[in-house]
């Protein structure tokens, strides 16, 4: 809990299990190395439009339902609008599949990176690359550098927070299985146990109903939520990335997938030629700087 005209996105025992499965370690592999390795291996195995996909001649891409803005638009991943829809089709084109040969599939957020055989070729759903998740699935190189942000109602005590210390005594929430929840556990370390929600919609409802003082979302989603969905809320601030490497979203593939090097090479090429930057400017231009919480 993905998430400004387009912004947004993303039981106790279940949340604990999910946290143990996905916690920390968000640093992706250095892109320079992944790019060189993937390009070399992709040279003879990534024949355009002829990859060993789930369905011959088709590329099956998965994401969660509903598909939130600004990552998608109008809850329609196949329309090519929204940051992740545009990225998905750009990757598909790089791999040799036109829009008519892309098939979309609905897969819940947590299931996308859980252990087990996948029914998709790759999943795009604001999934942060982490060492823990890499034990169960493969990732492409990162297609988006992201920060996490705190959202609170404008007239609340939480809205006045200017530091991480100011958040510690509050009731906070985030979507289960996300880096947002990890940040609550590992960076804020609140005195009250954070609330974990299956969907961002539930977290937003809890905020509006006063069940939590604030919620944590990725920054683009936070801008969209405050601009279009919970208009009496504000972005309190954003967290600094932990460690030397920025948190990144990556495309999720089956563990040991023969497509991993091809998809990584495609993402690397789109970053190198400026396509990713252009798509980000078009769909996430409102995700500008917010105060940094230290």
Tab-separated table of C-alpha atoms in Angstrom:
chain	number	residue	atom	x	y	z
A	1	UNK	CA	0.000	0.000	0.000
A	2	UNK	CA	0.654	0.893	-3.651
A	3	UNK	CA	-0.699	4.666	-4.053
A	4	UNK	CA	-2.480	14.448	-8.264
A	5	UNK	CA	-5.096	13.440	-10.647
A	6	UNK	CA	-4.025	9.863	-10.711
A	7	UNK	CA	-2.461	8.940	-7.409
A	8	UNK	CA	-3.157	5.871	-5.201
A	9	UNK	CA	-2.746	2.601	-4.376
A	10	UNK	CA	-1.987	0.166	-2.248
A	11	UNK	CA	-5.906	-11.203	10.922
A	12	UNK	CA	-3.345	-10.240	13.443
A	13	UNK	CA	-1.823	-13.728	13.160
A	14	UNK	CA	-2.155	-13.607	9.405
A	15	UNK	CA	-0.466	-10.239	9.329
A	16	UNK	CA	2.366	-11.614	11.422
A	17	UNK	CA	2.914	-14.487	9.033
A	18	UNK	CA	2.864	-12.088	6.090
A	19	UNK	CA	5.347	-9.799	7.755
A	20	UNK	CA	7.725	-12.649	8.490
A	21	UNK	CA	7.478	-13.715	4.884
A	22	UNK	CA	8.096	-10.283	3.393
A	23	UNK	CA	9.880	-8.185	5.978
A	24	UNK	CA	12.746	-5.823	5.282
A	25	UNK	CA	15.610	-6.133	2.828
A	26	UNK	CA	14.280	-3.837	0.144
A	27	UNK	CA	17.608	-3.189	-1.534
A	28	UNK	CA	17.623	-4.418	-5.143
A	29	UNK	CA	20.675	-5.727	-6.908
A	30	UNK	CA	22.828	-2.980	-8.448
A	31	UNK	CA	21.386	-2.229	-11.855
A	32	UNK	CA	24.719	-1.992	-13.597
A	33	UNK	CA	25.477	-5.630	-12.779
A	34	UNK	CA	21.972	-6.933	-13.471
A	35	UNK	CA	21.889	-5.121	-16.788
A	36	UNK	CA	25.184	-6.553	-17.973
A	37	UNK	CA	24.349	-10.081	-16.863
A	38	UNK	CA	20.828	-10.040	-18.237
A	39	UNK	CA	21.824	-8.581	-21.580
A	40	UNK	CA	24.484	-11.212	-22.041
A	41	UNK	CA	22.161	-14.115	-21.225
A	42	UNK	CA	19.266	-12.555	-23.120
A	43	UNK	CA	21.183	-12.324	-26.372
A	44	UNK	CA	20.291	-15.767	-27.693
A	45	UNK	CA	17.198	-16.653	-25.639
A	46	UNK	CA	14.961	-13.603	-25.949
A	47	UNK	CA	13.716	-13.868	-29.531
A	48	UNK	CA	11.107	-11.143	-29.821
A	49	UNK	CA	7.555	-12.425	-29.587
A	50	UNK	CA	8.751	-16.022	-29.268
A	51	UNK	CA	9.484	-16.403	-25.551
A	52	UNK	CA	8.538	-19.464	-23.526
A	53	UNK	CA	5.436	-17.766	-22.120
A	54	UNK	CA	2.395	-19.241	-20.355
A	55	UNK	CA	0.501	-19.148	-23.658
A	56	UNK	CA	2.427	-19.366	-26.909
A	57	UNK	CA	2.425	-16.040	-28.741
A	58	UNK	CA	0.870	-14.225	-25.766
A	59	UNK	CA	2.302	-12.387	-22.761
A	60	UNK	CA	0.293	-12.838	-19.548
A	61	UNK	CA	0.633	-9.936	-17.110
A	62	UNK	CA	-0.920	-9.931	-13.631
A	63	UNK	CA	-1.917	-7.243	-11.152
A	64	UNK	CA	-4.243	-6.882	-8.182
A	65	UNK	CA	-7.949	-6.006	-8.279
A	66	UNK	CA	-8.969	-3.238	-7.936
A	67	UNK	CA	-6.137	-1.625	-9.884
A	68	UNK	CA	-5.498	1.738	-8.220
A	69	UNK	CA	-4.528	5.086	-9.672
A	70	UNK	CA	-2.059	6.509	-10.496
A	71	UNK	CA	-0.652	3.076	-11.308
A	72	UNK	CA	-3.691	2.249	-13.434
A	73	UNK	CA	-6.678	4.288	-14.570
A	74	UNK	CA	-10.394	3.547	-14.215
A	75	UNK	CA	-9.525	0.116	-12.724
A	76	UNK	CA	-8.722	-1.112	-16.245
A	77	UNK	CA	-5.140	-2.428	-16.543
A	78	UNK	CA	-5.619	-3.223	-20.223
A	79	UNK	CA	-6.279	0.368	-21.305
A	80	UNK	CA	-2.605	1.365	-21.259
A	81	UNK	CA	-3.263	4.327	-18.953
A	82	UNK	CA	-1.605	4.857	-15.589
A	83	UNK	CA	2.070	4.402	-14.756
A	84	UNK	CA	2.188	0.615	-14.359
A	85	UNK	CA	-0.113	-0.132	-17.268
A	86	UNK	CA	2.105	2.024	-19.484
A	87	UNK	CA	5.260	0.354	-18.139
A	88	UNK	CA	3.772	-3.105	-18.676
A	89	UNK	CA	2.980	-2.389	-22.324
A	90	UNK	CA	6.395	-0.801	-22.862
A	91	UNK	CA	8.055	-3.954	-21.511
A	92	UNK	CA	5.763	-6.101	-23.652
A	93	UNK	CA	6.719	-4.116	-26.752
A	94	UNK	CA	10.398	-4.458	-25.884
A	95	UNK	CA	9.875	-8.220	-25.667
A	96	UNK	CA	8.117	-8.302	-29.047
A	97	UNK	CA	4.447	-8.453	-27.979
A	98	UNK	CA	2.002	-5.832	-29.187
A	99	UNK	CA	-1.041	-4.762	-27.165
A	100	UNK	CA	-3.304	-7.310	-28.854
A	101	UNK	CA	-1.065	-10.126	-27.611
A	102	UNK	CA	-1.043	-9.055	-23.951
A	103	UNK	CA	-3.420	-10.899	-21.610
A	104	UNK	CA	-4.214	-9.457	-18.171
A	105	UNK	CA	-4.860	-11.574	-15.106
A	106	UNK	CA	-6.038	-10.666	-11.595
A	107	UNK	CA	-3.751	-11.874	-8.778
A	108	UNK	CA	-3.958	-10.642	-5.142
A	109	UNK	CA	-0.971	-8.595	-3.974
A	110	UNK	CA	0.345	-11.093	-1.401
A	111	UNK	CA	-0.134	-14.083	-3.692
A	112	UNK	CA	2.015	-12.507	-6.405
A	113	UNK	CA	5.235	-13.048	-4.441
A	114	UNK	CA	4.211	-16.019	-2.304
A	115	UNK	CA	5.972	-19.355	-2.897
A	116	UNK	CA	4.463	-21.555	-5.596
A	117	UNK	CA	4.154	-21.858	-9.350
A	118	UNK	CA	2.782	-18.783	-11.094
A	119	UNK	CA	0.063	-18.561	-13.720
A	120	UNK	CA	1.437	-15.297	-15.146
A	121	UNK	CA	4.580	-14.368	-17.071
A	122	UNK	CA	5.178	-11.372	-14.845
A	123	UNK	CA	3.252	-9.389	-12.246
A	124	UNK	CA	3.302	-5.590	-11.927
A	125	UNK	CA	1.757	-4.346	-8.679
A	126	UNK	CA	4.037	-2.013	-6.716
A	127	UNK	CA	6.000	-4.927	-5.284
A	128	UNK	CA	9.246	-3.796	-3.658
A	129	UNK	CA	12.323	-5.851	-4.424
A	130	UNK	CA	13.691	-7.467	-1.270
A	131	UNK	CA	16.068	-10.253	-0.299
A	132	UNK	CA	13.292	-12.083	1.543
A	133	UNK	CA	10.941	-12.018	-1.423
A	134	UNK	CA	13.710	-13.177	-3.728
A	135	UNK	CA	13.711	-16.474	-1.828
A	136	UNK	CA	10.279	-17.239	-3.305
A	137	UNK	CA	10.204	-15.386	-6.646
A	138	UNK	CA	12.395	-13.716	-9.251
A	139	UNK	CA	12.428	-9.964	-9.860
A	140	UNK	CA	13.360	-7.844	-12.818
A	141	UNK	CA	15.587	-4.860	-12.197
A	142	UNK	CA	13.735	-1.913	-10.669
A	143	UNK	CA	11.336	0.104	-12.803
A	144	UNK	CA	10.518	2.759	-10.171
A	145	UNK	CA	12.363	4.288	-7.192
A	146	UNK	CA	9.888	4.846	-4.365
A	147	UNK	CA	9.527	6.379	-0.922
A	148	UNK	CA	6.916	5.751	1.735
A	149	UNK	CA	4.693	8.532	3.114
A	150	UNK	CA	2.397	9.163	6.091
A	151	UNK	CA	-1.186	10.354	5.540
A	152	UNK	CA	-3.440	11.766	8.291
A	153	UNK	CA	-6.658	13.778	8.520
A	154	UNK	CA	-5.913	17.488	8.404
A	155	UNK	CA	-7.464	18.287	11.792
A	156	UNK	CA	-5.825	15.410	13.667
A	157	UNK	CA	-2.918	15.294	16.083
A	158	UNK	CA	-1.035	13.117	13.609
A	159	UNK	CA	-1.175	15.885	10.987
A	160	UNK	CA	1.075	17.999	13.197
A	161	UNK	CA	3.885	15.407	13.316
A	162	UNK	CA	7.235	16.658	12.062
A	163	UNK	CA	9.442	13.716	13.053
A	164	UNK	CA	9.416	9.957	13.432
A	165	UNK	CA	9.366	10.443	17.212
A	166	UNK	CA	6.046	12.296	16.871
A	167	UNK	CA	4.499	9.185	15.288
A	168	UNK	CA	5.552	6.631	17.892
A	169	UNK	CA	2.588	7.078	20.242
A	170	UNK	CA	-0.047	7.051	17.483
A	171	UNK	CA	-2.239	4.259	16.157
A	172	UNK	CA	-0.899	3.632	12.664
A	173	UNK	CA	-1.938	1.333	9.835
A	174	UNK	CA	-0.894	0.006	6.418
A	175	UNK	CA	-1.654	-2.769	3.963
A	176	UNK	CA	-0.406	-6.180	5.014
A	177	UNK	CA	2.617	-7.598	3.217
A	178	UNK	CA	3.883	-4.199	2.060
A	179	UNK	CA	6.981	-2.125	2.573
A	180	UNK	CA	4.656	0.484	4.088
A	181	UNK	CA	3.926	-1.875	6.976
A	182	UNK	CA	7.608	-2.773	7.205
A	183	UNK	CA	8.451	0.894	7.680
A	184	UNK	CA	6.004	1.106	10.563
A	185	UNK	CA	7.546	-1.925	12.231
A	186	UNK	CA	11.199	-1.231	11.518
A	187	UNK	CA	11.531	2.550	11.277
A	188	UNK	CA	8.730	4.117	13.334
A	189	UNK	CA	8.517	1.287	15.906
A	190	UNK	CA	5.258	2.602	17.423
A	191	UNK	CA	4.240	1.861	20.999
A	192	UNK	CA	0.900	0.498	19.735
A	193	UNK	CA	0.825	-2.473	17.391
A	194	UNK	CA	0.179	-1.238	13.820
A	195	UNK	CA	-3.096	-2.188	12.172
A	196	UNK	CA	-2.651	-4.377	9.086
A	197	UNK	CA	-5.270	-4.289	6.329
A	198	UNK	CA	-5.820	-6.629	3.395
A	199	UNK	CA	-6.407	-3.697	1.011
A	200	UNK	CA	-5.528	-0.023	0.883
A	201	UNK	CA	-9.249	0.732	0.664
A	202	UNK	CA	-9.663	-0.752	4.150
A	203	UNK	CA	-6.776	1.329	5.490
A	204	UNK	CA	-8.291	4.489	4.020
A	205	UNK	CA	-11.694	3.668	5.529
A	206	UNK	CA	-10.077	3.104	8.930
A	207	UNK	CA	-8.426	6.523	8.681
A	208	UNK	CA	-11.701	8.216	7.788
A	209	UNK	CA	-13.538	6.411	10.599
A	210	UNK	CA	-10.967	7.368	13.214
A	211	UNK	CA	-9.839	3.778	13.823
A	212	UNK	CA	-6.231	4.815	13.124
A	213	UNK	CA	-4.495	8.172	13.453
A	214	UNK	CA	-2.499	7.813	10.240
A	215	UNK	CA	-1.691	5.357	7.470
A	216	UNK	CA	1.452	4.719	5.431
A	217	UNK	CA	1.391	4.472	1.626
A	218	UNK	CA	3.914	4.829	-1.162
A	219	UNK	CA	4.323	8.500	-2.013
A	220	UNK	CA	2.497	8.593	-5.390
A	221	UNK	CA	-0.462	6.758	-3.865
A	222	UNK	CA	-0.434	9.167	-0.932
A	223	UNK	CA	-0.668	12.161	-3.270
A	224	UNK	CA	-3.595	10.634	-5.121
A	225	UNK	CA	-5.428	9.626	-1.952
A	226	UNK	CA	-5.205	13.116	-0.471
A	227	UNK	CA	-6.121	14.833	-3.748
A	228	UNK	CA	-8.967	12.650	-4.966
A	229	UNK	CA	-10.181	10.157	-2.376
A	230	UNK	CA	-9.757	11.421	1.190
A	231	UNK	CA	-9.690	15.147	0.543
A	232	UNK	CA	-9.792	16.072	4.234
A	233	UNK	CA	-6.435	14.307	4.654
A	234	UNK	CA	-2.869	15.539	4.059
A	235	UNK	CA	0.579	14.092	3.521
A	236	UNK	CA	2.339	14.504	6.852
A	237	UNK	CA	5.703	13.624	5.367
A	238	UNK	CA	7.823	10.979	3.705
A	239	UNK	CA	10.480	8.628	5.055
A	240	UNK	CA	14.060	8.625	3.874
A	241	UNK	CA	15.082	5.452	2.091
A	242	UNK	CA	16.862	3.075	4.421
A	243	UNK	CA	20.393	2.076	3.414
A	244	UNK	CA	22.441	3.188	0.450
A	245	UNK	CA	20.228	1.792	-2.322
A	246	UNK	CA	16.741	3.189	-2.963
A	247	UNK	CA	13.685	1.017	-2.550
A	248	UNK	CA	12.500	-0.059	-5.981
A	249	UNK	CA	9.454	-1.731	-7.454
A	250	UNK	CA	10.280	-4.725	-9.675
A	251	UNK	CA	8.341	-7.018	-11.987
A	252	UNK	CA	7.643	-10.356	-10.276
A	253	UNK	CA	8.330	-13.654	-12.049
A	254	UNK	CA	8.201	-17.298	-11.087
A	255	UNK	CA	11.282	-18.495	-9.193
A	256	UNK	CA	13.857	-19.597	-11.746
A	257	UNK	CA	11.766	-18.337	-14.659
A	258	UNK	CA	13.399	-18.582	-18.072
A	259	UNK	CA	11.965	-15.110	-18.746
A	260	UNK	CA	13.722	-13.299	-15.896
A	261	UNK	CA	16.814	-12.294	-17.868
A	262	UNK	CA	14.698	-11.222	-20.854
A	263	UNK	CA	12.343	-9.097	-18.756
A	264	UNK	CA	15.255	-7.567	-16.853
A	265	UNK	CA	16.996	-6.694	-20.115
A	266	UNK	CA	13.767	-5.061	-21.322
A	267	UNK	CA	13.428	-2.948	-18.155
A	268	UNK	CA	17.097	-1.954	-18.335
A	269	UNK	CA	16.700	-0.881	-21.967
A	270	UNK	CA	13.633	1.228	-21.112
A	271	UNK	CA	15.507	2.929	-18.294
A	272	UNK	CA	18.550	3.562	-20.485
A	273	UNK	CA	16.622	5.079	-23.411
A	274	UNK	CA	14.537	7.349	-21.138
A	275	UNK	CA	11.205	5.585	-21.619
A	276	UNK	CA	10.706	4.905	-17.908
A	277	UNK	CA	11.486	8.518	-17.039
A	278	UNK	CA	9.034	9.716	-19.682
A	279	UNK	CA	6.247	7.439	-18.389
A	280	UNK	CA	6.957	8.538	-14.814
A	281	UNK	CA	6.754	12.203	-15.801
A	282	UNK	CA	3.427	11.627	-17.555
A	283	UNK	CA	1.668	9.657	-14.818
A	284	UNK	CA	3.443	10.510	-11.564
A	285	UNK	CA	4.320	14.163	-12.084
A	286	UNK	CA	2.282	15.175	-9.034
A	287	UNK	CA	4.365	12.982	-6.720
A	288	UNK	CA	6.674	15.855	-5.850
A	289	UNK	CA	8.665	16.422	-2.700
A	290	UNK	CA	6.951	16.105	0.667
A	291	UNK	CA	8.502	16.970	4.052
A	292	UNK	CA	11.041	14.360	5.167
A	293	UNK	CA	10.407	12.757	8.562
A	294	UNK	CA	13.571	12.058	10.516
